[in-house]
CSV table of C-alpha atoms and ligand atoms in Angstrom, one decimal:
chain,number,residue,atom,x,y,z
B,1,UNK,CA,124.7,64.9,269.1
B,2,UNK,CA,126.2,62.6,271.7
B,3,UNK,CA,130.0,62.5,271.6
B,4,UNK,CA,131.9,59.2,272.1
B,5,UNK,CA,133.6,58.9,275.4
B,6,UNK,CA,136.4,61.5,275.6
B,7,UNK,CA,140.1,60.5,275.5
B,8,UNK,CA,139.8,56.7,275.6
B,9,UNK,CA,142.8,54.7,276.7
B,10,UNK,CA,143.5,52.3,273.8
B,11,UNK,CA,145.2,49.3,275.6
B,12,UNK,CA,143.1,46.1,275.9
B,13,UNK,CA,140.5,46.3,278.7
B,14,UNK,CA,142.0,43.3,280.6
B,15,UNK,CA,145.3,45.1,280.7
B,16,UNK,CA,143.7,48.2,282.0
B,17,UNK,CA,142.0,46.2,284.7
B,18,UNK,CA,145.2,44.6,285.8
B,19,UNK,CA,147.0,47.9,286.0
B,20,UNK,CA,144.1,49.5,287.8
B,21,UNK,CA,144.1,46.8,290.5
B,22,UNK,CA,147.9,46.8,290.8
B,23,UNK,CA,148.6,50.5,290.8
B,24,UNK,CA,145.6,52.9,290.5
B,25,UNK,CA,147.8,55.9,291.2
B,26,UNK,CA,150.5,55.1,288.6
B,27,UNK,CA,147.6,54.4,286.2
B,28,UNK,CA,146.1,57.8,286.8
B,29,UNK,CA,149.5,59.7,286.6
B,30,UNK,CA,150.3,58.0,283.3
B,31,UNK,CA,147.1,58.7,281.5
B,32,UNK,CA,146.5,62.2,283.0
B,33,UNK,CA,149.9,63.2,281.5
B,34,UNK,CA,148.8,61.8,278.2
B,35,UNK,CA,145.2,63.0,278.1
B,36,UNK,CA,144.7,65.8,280.6
B,37,UNK,CA,142.1,65.9,283.5
B,38,UNK,CA,139.2,64.0,281.8
B,39,UNK,CA,139.8,60.6,280.2
B,40,UNK,CA,138.0,57.2,279.8
B,41,UNK,CA,139.1,53.7,280.8
B,42,UNK,CA,137.6,50.3,280.1
B,43,UNK,CA,138.0,47.6,282.8
B,44,UNK,CA,137.3,44.1,281.5
B,45,UNK,CA,134.1,42.6,283.0
B,46,UNK,CA,133.3,45.9,284.8
B,47,UNK,CA,132.6,48.5,282.0
B,48,UNK,CA,133.8,51.9,280.9
B,49,UNK,CA,134.4,54.8,283.3
B,50,UNK,CA,135.1,58.5,282.7
B,51,UNK,CA,137.8,59.6,285.1
B,52,UNK,CA,137.5,63.2,286.1
B,53,UNK,CA,140.2,65.3,287.8
B,54,UNK,CA,138.7,68.7,286.8
B,55,UNK,CA,137.1,70.6,289.7
B,56,UNK,CA,134.5,72.4,287.5
B,57,UNK,CA,133.3,69.1,286.1
B,58,UNK,CA,133.2,67.6,289.6
B,59,UNK,CA,131.2,70.6,290.8
B,60,UNK,CA,128.7,70.0,287.9
B,61,UNK,CA,128.3,66.4,289.1
B,62,UNK,CA,127.9,67.3,292.8
B,63,UNK,CA,125.3,69.9,292.0
B,64,UNK,CA,123.2,67.4,289.9
B,65,UNK,CA,123.2,64.6,292.4
B,66,UNK,CA,119.7,63.3,291.7
B,67,UNK,CA,120.6,62.7,288.1
B,68,UNK,CA,122.9,59.8,289.0
B,69,UNK,CA,122.6,56.3,290.3
B,70,UNK,CA,125.5,55.6,292.7
B,71,UNK,CA,124.4,52.5,294.7
B,72,UNK,CA,124.2,50.5,291.4
B,73,UNK,CA,127.8,51.5,290.6
B,74,UNK,CA,129.0,50.1,294.0
B,75,UNK,CA,127.8,46.6,293.1
B,76,UNK,CA,131.4,45.3,293.5
B,77,UNK,CA,131.2,45.8,297.3
B,78,UNK,CA,127.9,43.8,297.7
B,79,UNK,CA,129.6,40.4,298.5
B,80,UNK,CA,131.3,42.1,301.4
B,81,UNK,CA,128.8,44.4,302.9
B,82,UNK,CA,125.4,42.8,301.9
B,83,UNK,CA,122.6,44.0,299.7
B,84,UNK,CA,121.0,46.2,302.4
B,85,UNK,CA,124.0,48.5,302.7
B,86,UNK,CA,123.5,52.3,302.4
B,87,UNK,CA,126.3,52.3,299.8
B,88,UNK,CA,124.3,50.2,297.5
B,89,UNK,CA,121.1,52.2,297.8
B,90,UNK,CA,119.8,54.9,295.5
B,91,UNK,CA,117.0,57.5,295.4
B,92,UNK,CA,114.4,57.7,298.2
B,93,UNK,CA,115.6,54.5,299.9
B,94,UNK,CA,119.1,56.0,300.2
B,95,UNK,CA,117.8,59.3,301.5
B,96,UNK,CA,115.6,57.6,304.1
B,97,UNK,CA,118.5,55.3,305.3
B,98,UNK,CA,121.0,58.2,305.5
B,99,UNK,CA,118.5,60.1,307.6
B,100,UNK,CA,118.2,57.1,310.0
B,101,UNK,CA,122.0,56.6,310.2
B,102,UNK,CA,123.1,60.3,310.4
B,103,UNK,CA,122.3,61.4,314.0
B,104,UNK,CA,124.8,59.2,315.8
B,105,UNK,CA,127.6,60.5,313.6
B,106,UNK,CA,127.0,64.2,313.8
B,107,UNK,CA,126.2,67.2,316.1
B,108,UNK,CA,126.1,66.8,319.8
B,109,UNK,CA,126.4,63.1,319.8
B,110,UNK,CA,129.9,63.1,318.3
B,111,UNK,CA,131.2,65.1,321.2
B,112,UNK,CA,130.4,62.3,323.6
B,113,UNK,CA,132.9,60.0,321.8
B,114,UNK,CA,136.0,62.1,322.4
B,115,UNK,CA,136.7,60.8,325.9
B,116,UNK,CA,136.3,57.2,324.8
B,117,UNK,CA,138.7,57.7,321.8
B,118,UNK,CA,141.3,59.2,324.2
B,119,UNK,CA,140.9,56.3,326.7
B,120,UNK,CA,141.2,53.7,323.9
B,121,UNK,CA,144.4,55.4,322.6
B,122,UNK,CA,145.9,55.5,326.1
B,123,UNK,CA,145.2,51.8,326.8
B,124,UNK,CA,146.8,50.7,323.6
B,125,UNK,CA,149.9,53.0,323.8
B,126,UNK,CA,150.5,52.1,327.4
B,127,UNK,CA,151.7,48.7,326.1
B,128,UNK,CA,154.6,50.3,324.3
B,129,UNK,CA,158.1,49.7,325.7
B,130,UNK,CA,161.1,52.0,325.3
B,131,UNK,CA,163.4,50.8,322.5
B,132,UNK,CA,160.6,48.8,320.9
B,133,UNK,CA,159.9,49.0,317.2
B,134,UNK,CA,156.3,48.6,315.9
B,135,UNK,CA,154.3,48.9,312.7
B,136,UNK,CA,152.3,52.0,313.1
B,137,UNK,CA,149.5,50.8,310.8
B,138,UNK,CA,148.9,47.8,313.0
B,139,UNK,CA,148.6,50.1,316.0
B,140,UNK,CA,146.3,52.6,314.3
B,141,UNK,CA,144.2,49.6,313.1
B,142,UNK,CA,143.9,48.3,316.7
B,143,UNK,CA,142.6,51.7,317.8
B,144,UNK,CA,140.2,52.2,314.9
B,145,UNK,CA,138.8,48.7,315.3
B,146,UNK,CA,138.3,49.3,319.1
B,147,UNK,CA,136.6,52.7,318.3
B,148,UNK,CA,134.2,50.9,315.9
B,149,UNK,CA,133.5,48.0,318.3
B,150,UNK,CA,132.9,50.3,321.4
B,151,UNK,CA,131.4,53.4,319.8
B,152,UNK,CA,129.5,51.8,316.9
B,153,UNK,CA,128.8,48.2,318.0
B,154,UNK,CA,128.6,49.1,321.7
B,155,UNK,CA,130.9,46.2,322.7
B,156,UNK,CA,133.7,46.1,325.2
B,157,UNK,CA,135.8,43.6,327.1
B,158,UNK,CA,133.7,44.0,330.2
B,159,UNK,CA,134.7,42.0,333.3
B,160,UNK,CA,137.1,39.2,332.5
B,161,UNK,CA,135.9,37.1,335.4
B,162,UNK,CA,132.2,36.9,334.4
B,163,UNK,CA,132.2,36.5,330.6
B,164,UNK,CA,128.8,38.1,329.6
B,165,UNK,CA,127.4,37.3,326.2
B,166,UNK,CA,128.4,40.8,325.1
B,167,UNK,CA,132.0,40.3,326.3
B,168,UNK,CA,132.0,36.9,324.6
B,169,UNK,CA,130.8,38.5,321.3
B,170,UNK,CA,133.6,41.2,321.6
B,171,UNK,CA,136.3,38.6,322.2
B,172,UNK,CA,135.2,36.5,319.2
B,173,UNK,CA,134.6,39.4,316.8
B,174,UNK,CA,137.9,41.2,317.2
B,175,UNK,CA,140.3,38.5,315.8
B,176,UNK,CA,137.6,37.5,313.2
B,177,UNK,CA,137.2,41.0,311.8
B,178,UNK,CA,141.0,41.6,311.7
B,179,UNK,CA,141.5,38.3,310.0
B,180,UNK,CA,138.7,39.0,307.5
B,181,UNK,CA,140.0,42.4,306.6
B,182,UNK,CA,143.6,41.1,306.2
B,183,UNK,CA,142.4,38.7,303.5
B,184,UNK,CA,142.8,41.4,300.9
B,185,UNK,CA,146.0,43.0,302.2
B,186,UNK,CA,147.9,42.9,298.8
B,187,UNK,CA,147.0,43.6,295.2
B,188,UNK,CA,147.0,39.9,294.4
B,189,UNK,CA,144.7,39.0,297.3
B,190,UNK,CA,142.5,42.0,296.5
B,191,UNK,CA,142.0,40.8,292.9
B,192,UNK,CA,139.2,38.4,294.1
B,193,UNK,CA,137.1,41.5,294.7
B,194,UNK,CA,137.4,42.5,291.0
B,195,UNK,CA,137.2,39.2,289.2
B,196,UNK,CA,133.9,37.4,289.5
B,197,UNK,CA,135.3,34.1,288.4
B,198,UNK,CA,137.4,34.1,291.6
B,199,UNK,CA,134.3,34.5,293.7
B,200,UNK,CA,133.6,30.7,294.1
B,201,UNK,CA,132.7,29.4,297.5
B,202,UNK,CA,134.2,25.9,297.4
B,203,UNK,CA,134.7,25.7,301.1
B,204,UNK,CA,137.6,26.9,303.1
B,205,UNK,CA,140.4,25.8,300.8
B,206,UNK,CA,139.5,28.6,298.3
B,207,UNK,CA,140.3,32.2,299.3
B,208,UNK,CA,136.7,33.3,298.5
B,209,UNK,CA,135.3,30.3,300.5
B,210,UNK,CA,137.4,31.4,303.5
B,211,UNK,CA,136.2,34.9,303.1
B,212,UNK,CA,132.5,33.9,303.0
B,213,UNK,CA,133.0,31.6,306.0
B,214,UNK,CA,134.4,34.5,308.1
B,215,UNK,CA,131.5,36.6,306.9
B,216,UNK,CA,128.9,34.1,308.1
B,217,UNK,CA,130.6,33.9,311.5
B,218,UNK,CA,130.6,37.7,311.8
B,219,UNK,CA,126.9,37.8,310.8
B,220,UNK,CA,126.0,35.1,313.4
B,221,UNK,CA,127.8,37.1,316.1
B,222,UNK,CA,126.1,40.3,315.1
B,223,UNK,CA,122.7,38.6,315.1
B,224,UNK,CA,123.4,37.3,318.7
B,225,UNK,CA,124.4,40.9,319.7
B,226,UNK,CA,121.3,42.5,318.2
B,227,UNK,CA,119.0,40.0,320.0
B,228,UNK,CA,120.9,40.5,323.3
B,229,UNK,CA,120.6,44.3,322.9
B,230,UNK,CA,116.9,44.0,322.1
B,231,UNK,CA,116.2,42.4,325.5
B,232,UNK,CA,117.9,45.4,327.2
B,233,UNK,CA,116.6,48.2,325.0
B,234,UNK,CA,115.5,50.4,328.0
B,235,UNK,CA,118.8,50.0,330.0
B,236,UNK,CA,121.6,51.0,327.7
B,237,UNK,CA,122.2,52.7,324.5
B,238,UNK,CA,124.9,55.3,323.9
B,239,UNK,CA,126.4,53.4,321.0
B,240,UNK,CA,125.5,53.7,317.4
B,241,UNK,CA,123.8,50.3,317.1
B,242,UNK,CA,121.4,51.1,320.0
B,243,UNK,CA,120.6,54.4,318.3
B,244,UNK,CA,120.1,52.6,315.0
B,245,UNK,CA,117.8,50.1,316.7
B,246,UNK,CA,115.8,52.9,318.3
B,247,UNK,CA,115.5,55.0,315.1
B,248,UNK,CA,112.2,55.0,313.1
B,249,UNK,CA,111.6,56.3,309.6
B,250,UNK,CA,108.8,58.7,308.7
B,251,UNK,CA,106.4,55.7,308.5
B,252,UNK,CA,107.4,54.6,312.0
B,253,UNK,CA,109.3,51.6,310.7
B,254,UNK,CA,112.4,50.3,312.5
B,255,UNK,CA,115.4,48.8,310.6
B,256,UNK,CA,115.2,45.0,310.2
B,257,UNK,CA,117.9,42.7,311.6
B,258,UNK,CA,119.2,42.2,308.0
B,259,UNK,CA,119.5,45.9,307.5
B,260,UNK,CA,121.1,46.4,310.8
B,261,UNK,CA,123.8,43.8,310.2
B,262,UNK,CA,124.6,45.0,306.7
B,263,UNK,CA,124.9,48.6,307.9
B,264,UNK,CA,127.2,47.6,310.8
B,265,UNK,CA,129.4,45.8,308.2
B,266,UNK,CA,129.3,48.8,305.9
B,267,UNK,CA,130.4,51.1,308.7
B,268,UNK,CA,133.1,48.7,309.7
B,269,UNK,CA,134.4,48.4,306.1
B,270,UNK,CA,134.1,52.1,305.4
B,271,UNK,CA,135.3,53.4,308.7
B,272,UNK,CA,138.0,51.1,310.0
B,273,UNK,CA,140.6,50.7,307.3
B,274,UNK,CA,140.2,54.2,306.0
B,275,UNK,CA,140.9,55.9,309.4
B,276,UNK,CA,143.7,53.5,310.4
B,277,UNK,CA,145.5,54.0,307.1
B,278,UNK,CA,145.2,57.8,307.0
B,279,UNK,CA,146.6,57.9,310.6
B,280,UNK,CA,149.5,55.8,309.6
B,281,UNK,CA,150.4,58.2,306.8
B,282,UNK,CA,150.0,61.1,309.2
B,283,UNK,CA,152.6,59.6,311.5
B,284,UNK,CA,154.9,58.9,308.5
B,285,UNK,CA,154.8,62.5,307.3
B,286,UNK,CA,155.0,64.1,310.8
B,287,UNK,CA,158.1,62.2,311.7
B,288,UNK,CA,159.8,62.9,308.4
B,289,UNK,CA,159.3,66.7,309.0
B,290,UNK,CA,160.8,67.7,312.4
B,291,UNK,CA,159.5,71.3,311.9
B,292,UNK,CA,155.9,70.0,311.6
B,293,UNK,CA,156.4,67.8,314.7
B,294,UNK,CA,157.8,70.8,316.7
B,295,UNK,CA,154.9,73.1,315.7
B,296,UNK,CA,152.4,70.5,316.6
B,297,UNK,CA,154.0,69.8,320.0
B,298,UNK,CA,154.1,73.6,320.8
B,299,UNK,CA,150.4,73.9,319.9
B,300,UNK,CA,149.5,70.8,321.9
B,301,UNK,CA,151.5,72.0,325.0
B,302,UNK,CA,149.8,75.4,324.9
B,303,UNK,CA,146.6,73.7,326.2
B,304,UNK,CA,148.3,72.5,329.4
B,305,UNK,CA,147.9,69.1,331.0
B,306,UNK,CA,144.8,67.0,330.3
B,307,UNK,CA,143.1,69.2,327.7
B,308,UNK,CA,139.5,68.6,326.8
B,309,UNK,CA,139.1,66.5,323.6
B,310,UNK,CA,137.0,69.1,322.0
B,311,UNK,CA,139.6,71.8,322.6
B,312,UNK,CA,142.2,69.5,321.0
B,313,UNK,CA,139.9,68.9,318.0
B,314,UNK,CA,139.8,72.7,317.3
B,315,UNK,CA,143.6,73.3,317.2
B,316,UNK,CA,144.3,74.9,313.8
B,317,UNK,CA,147.7,73.4,313.0
B,318,UNK,CA,146.6,69.9,314.1
B,319,UNK,CA,143.6,70.3,311.8
B,320,UNK,CA,145.8,71.5,308.9
B,321,UNK,CA,148.1,68.4,309.4
B,322,UNK,CA,145.1,66.1,309.1
B,323,UNK,CA,143.8,67.9,306.1
B,324,UNK,CA,147.2,67.8,304.3
B,325,UNK,CA,147.5,64.0,305.1
B,326,UNK,CA,144.1,63.4,303.6
B,327,UNK,CA,145.1,65.5,300.6
B,328,UNK,CA,148.3,63.6,299.8
B,329,UNK,CA,147.0,60.1,300.7
B,330,UNK,CA,143.4,59.6,299.6
B,331,UNK,CA,142.9,56.1,300.9
B,332,UNK,CA,140.2,55.6,298.3
B,333,UNK,CA,141.7,57.3,295.2
B,334,UNK,CA,138.4,57.8,293.4
B,335,UNK,CA,134.9,58.6,294.6
B,336,UNK,CA,132.0,56.2,294.2
B,337,UNK,CA,131.1,55.8,290.5
B,338,UNK,CA,128.2,58.0,289.4
B,339,UNK,CA,125.9,56.5,286.6
B,340,UNK,CA,124.0,59.1,284.5
B,341,UNK,CA,120.3,58.3,284.5
B,342,UNK,CA,119.7,60.2,281.3
B,343,UNK,CA,121.8,61.9,278.6
B,344,UNK,CA,123.7,64.9,280.1
B,345,UNK,CA,126.3,67.5,279.4
B,346,UNK,CA,129.4,67.7,281.7
B,347,UNK,CA,132.5,69.9,281.0
B,348,UNK,CA,131.1,70.6,277.5
B,349,UNK,CA,130.9,67.0,276.5
B,350,UNK,CA,127.5,65.3,275.7
B,351,UNK,CA,127.2,62.0,277.4
B,352,UNK,CA,124.7,59.1,276.9
B,353,UNK,CA,122.5,57.8,279.7
B,354,UNK,CA,124.3,55.0,281.6
B,355,UNK,CA,127.7,56.8,281.3
B,356,UNK,CA,129.7,56.1,284.5
B,357,UNK,CA,131.7,59.0,285.9
B,358,UNK,CA,134.5,58.5,288.5
B,359,UNK,CA,135.6,61.8,290.1
B,360,UNK,CA,139.2,61.3,291.1
B,361,UNK,CA,140.3,62.5,294.5
B,362,UNK,CA,143.9,61.8,293.6
B,363,UNK,CA,143.9,63.8,290.3
B,364,UNK,CA,142.3,66.9,292.0
B,365,UNK,CA,144.5,66.8,295.1
B,366,UNK,CA,147.7,66.7,293.0
B,367,UNK,CA,146.9,69.7,290.7
B,368,UNK,CA,149.7,72.2,290.6
B,369,UNK,CA,147.3,75.1,290.1
B,370,UNK,CA,145.5,74.3,293.4
B,371,UNK,CA,148.3,72.8,295.4
B,372,UNK,CA,151.7,74.2,294.4
B,373,UNK,CA,154.4,71.5,294.9
B,374,UNK,CA,151.7,68.9,295.4
B,375,UNK,CA,154.3,66.2,296.4
B,376,UNK,CA,155.4,68.3,299.3
B,377,UNK,CA,153.8,67.8,302.7
B,378,UNK,CA,152.8,71.4,303.6
B,379,UNK,CA,150.0,71.7,306.2
B,380,UNK,CA,150.4,75.5,306.0
B,381,UNK,CA,148.6,75.6,302.7
B,382,UNK,CA,145.3,74.9,304.6
B,383,UNK,CA,145.9,77.8,306.9
B,384,UNK,CA,146.3,80.3,304.1
B,385,UNK,CA,143.7,79.2,301.6
B,386,UNK,CA,140.2,77.9,301.5
B,387,UNK,CA,139.2,75.2,299.1
B,388,UNK,CA,135.8,74.5,297.6
B,389,UNK,CA,134.1,71.1,297.9
B,390,UNK,CA,135.2,70.2,294.4
B,391,UNK,CA,138.8,71.3,295.0
B,392,UNK,CA,139.3,69.3,298.2
B,393,UNK,CA,137.3,66.2,298.5
B,394,UNK,CA,138.9,63.5,300.7
B,395,UNK,CA,135.4,62.5,301.9
B,396,UNK,CA,133.6,62.9,298.6
B,397,UNK,CA,130.6,65.2,298.1
B,398,UNK,CA,127.0,65.8,297.5
B,399,UNK,CA,124.4,63.4,298.9
B,400,UNK,CA,127.0,60.6,299.1
B,401,UNK,CA,129.5,62.5,301.2
B,402,UNK,CA,131.2,60.2,303.8
B,403,UNK,CA,128.8,59.5,306.6
B,404,UNK,CA,131.6,59.2,309.2
B,405,UNK,CA,133.8,62.1,308.3
B,406,UNK,CA,133.3,64.0,311.6
B,407,UNK,CA,134.1,60.8,313.6
B,408,UNK,CA,137.1,60.1,311.3
B,409,UNK,CA,138.6,63.6,311.8
B,410,UNK,CA,138.0,63.5,315.5
B,411,UNK,CA,139.7,60.2,315.8
B,412,UNK,CA,142.7,61.3,313.7
B,413,UNK,CA,143.2,64.5,315.8
B,414,UNK,CA,142.8,62.8,319.2
B,415,UNK,CA,145.1,59.9,318.4
B,416,UNK,CA,147.8,62.2,317.1
B,417,UNK,CA,147.4,64.6,320.0
B,418,UNK,CA,147.6,61.8,322.6
B,419,UNK,CA,150.7,60.2,321.1
B,420,UNK,CA,152.6,63.3,320.2
B,421,UNK,CA,152.1,65.0,323.5
B,422,UNK,CA,153.2,61.9,325.5
B,423,UNK,CA,155.8,60.0,323.5
B,424,UNK,CA,159.0,60.5,321.6
B,425,UNK,CA,159.0,58.4,318.5
B,426,UNK,CA,161.2,58.1,315.4
B,427,UNK,CA,160.8,56.4,312.0
B,428,UNK,CA,162.2,52.9,312.1
B,429,UNK,CA,163.5,53.0,308.5
B,430,UNK,CA,165.1,55.6,306.2
B,431,UNK,CA,163.7,54.3,302.9
B,432,UNK,CA,160.5,55.9,301.4
B,433,UNK,CA,157.3,54.0,302.0
B,434,UNK,CA,155.3,53.1,298.9
B,435,UNK,CA,151.6,52.8,298.4
B,436,UNK,CA,150.0,49.3,298.1
B,437,UNK,CA,146.5,48.2,297.4
B,438,UNK,CA,144.6,46.8,300.4
B,439,UNK,CA,141.1,45.7,299.1
B,440,UNK,CA,139.4,48.8,297.9
B,441,UNK,CA,141.9,51.1,299.7
B,442,UNK,CA,145.5,52.2,299.3
B,443,UNK,CA,147.8,51.7,302.3
B,444,UNK,CA,151.5,52.2,303.1
B,445,UNK,CA,153.4,49.0,302.1
B,446,UNK,CA,154.9,47.5,305.2
B,447,UNK,CA,152.6,49.7,307.4
B,448,UNK,CA,155.3,52.3,308.4
B,449,UNK,CA,157.8,51.0,311.0
B,450,UNK,CA,158.5,53.2,314.0
B,451,UNK,CA,160.7,53.2,317.1
B,452,UNK,CA,159.5,54.2,320.6
B,453,UNK,CA,162.4,56.4,321.9
B,454,UNK,CA,161.0,57.5,325.2
B,455,UNK,CA,158.3,59.4,327.0
B,456,UNK,CA,158.0,63.2,326.9
X,501,LIG,C1,139.9,58.9,307.0
X,501,LIG,C2,138.7,58.2,307.0
X,501,LIG,C3,137.7,58.2,305.9
X,501,LIG,C4,137.8,58.5,304.6
X,501,LIG,C5,139.0,59.1,303.9
X,501,LIG,C6,136.5,58.3,304.0
X,501,LIG,C7,136.2,58.5,302.7
X,501,LIG,C8,135.0,58.3,302.1
X,501,LIG,C9,134.7,58.5,300.7
X,501,LIG,C10,135.6,59.1,299.7
X,501,LIG,C11,133.4,58.1,300.5
X,501,LIG,C12,132.6,58.2,299.2
X,501,LIG,C13,131.9,59.5,299.0
X,501,LIG,C14,131.5,59.9,297.6
X,501,LIG,O1,131.6,59.1,296.7
X,501,LIG,O2,131.0,61.0,297.4
X,501,LIG,C15,132.9,57.6,301.7
X,501,LIG,C16,131.6,57.1,301.9
X,501,LIG,C17,131.2,56.6,303.1
X,501,LIG,N1,131.8,56.6,304.3
X,501,LIG,FE1,133.7,57.3,304.7
X,501,LIG,N2,135.7,57.7,304.9
X,501,LIG,C18,136.4,57.7,306.1
X,501,LIG,C19,135.9,57.3,307.4
X,501,LIG,C20,134.6,56.8,307.6
X,501,LIG,C21,134.1,56.4,308.9
X,501,LIG,C22,134.8,56.5,310.2
X,501,LIG,C23,132.8,55.9,308.6
X,501,LIG,C24,131.8,55.4,309.6
X,501,LIG,C25,132.0,55.3,310.9
X,501,LIG,C26,132.5,56.1,307.2
X,501,LIG,C27,131.4,55.7,306.6
X,501,LIG,C28,131.1,55.9,305.3
X,501,LIG,C29,129.8,55.5,304.6
X,501,LIG,C30,128.7,54.8,305.3
X,501,LIG,C31,129.8,55.9,303.3
X,501,LIG,C32,128.8,55.8,302.2
X,501,LIG,C33,127.9,57.0,302.2
X,501,LIG,C34,126.7,56.9,301.2
X,501,LIG,O3,126.7,56.0,300.3
X,501,LIG,O4,125.8,57.6,301.4
X,501,LIG,N3,133.6,56.6,306.6
X,501,LIG,N4,133.9,57.7,302.7
């Protein structure tokens, strides 16, 4: 017999939704203390979700991937990334699309991006002045946007004197994208993503109208860029867009312009904020722990001057610092919702078809039994213990595992390595930095203020 959903939160569903939007971490802390590592919430207008912080149950979900629909559960993101996004696909279509998109993000290809990431970091940090304070999240956001524009979209400033169509597109896209993403930079402004009644396009005097206007402008620029690239298909093409345009599925079909544009936006949304925010947290933790900073600098110095990016990426302590940052600060606190296609048993409970499960990265990453003193930043734990995919899941798992995790990790390591080996920085403020919702992600409120003390 089917059981009712386990451990249902009893407050009204509209109240649960408001609390989920305002503070998803506080929400999960409160109810996991009350109900344990599996409980159910009801979000008004969105439905019921079973939140799971139990690694065995998550392992059961990962190992039965094909029994869930995931794309359908990501419907909330459709107004931002378009209906042709990988994130909204299921079944064979999802498998085919992932196969098309995967090669530029893995294997040999990824190695070629290292030099470019180092160059971008150098160009942006060269602008720092001694004695200057800056918001570290704005700086990491500049880097990660530049990485996406150059490596994924294949755009760059080019020659200032002769503004080519590509350089024009780059110049227009940069402020437009930043502006667009900043439209959901607080819980209140993010609420339009969750409440359908706020999604009214009544021109530029409504927040949603402004959002849609920016989106149309971005789509027009991307369309122009795709057409321009198509005329030069034989000449260039080390960027992800060129590789996507050249890719063919097993029936010899190329991606349509609509698919290309939606996938570019998906990559932008999935890859830009996430990496920038995680890097900001890494700086925050490293500069709060002088012993961690010292160990990192000794490790980096051991490679001598101008080390190869791939050597940097393999440093064990630097890797552990990135892993620990991703553990403590999951930018997306829960994985994509998994909707059961048919009745199923998870963790001993019988669930009906259409039950939606949300594996919680946050709940797993703060388990005392896996991570003793979970509130303490301790990179060493990753040097002494191995974690299974259901015990450590910053990039999700199974067939939906983050497409860009190799690029994200490479970018994190190289940016940290470049900055820590060249500059002396300090935190600009003593007070603890809190988490704040930014769209679908969680970011440091205020962005982490830092001071440029000098060069090393
Ligand atoms: C620190 C940075 C990042 C974090 C923490 C992160 C995390 C995640 C998580 C948790 C998921 C959901 C997985 C699941 O439900 O099982 C995901 C999916 C995804 N990520 Fe990332 N991500 C990061 C960077 C990136 C980058 C740089 C890109 C691309 C350049 C990217 C592209 C994607 C895509 C396309 C998906 C959807 C995959 C699918 O539906 O098949 N992410 N990411």
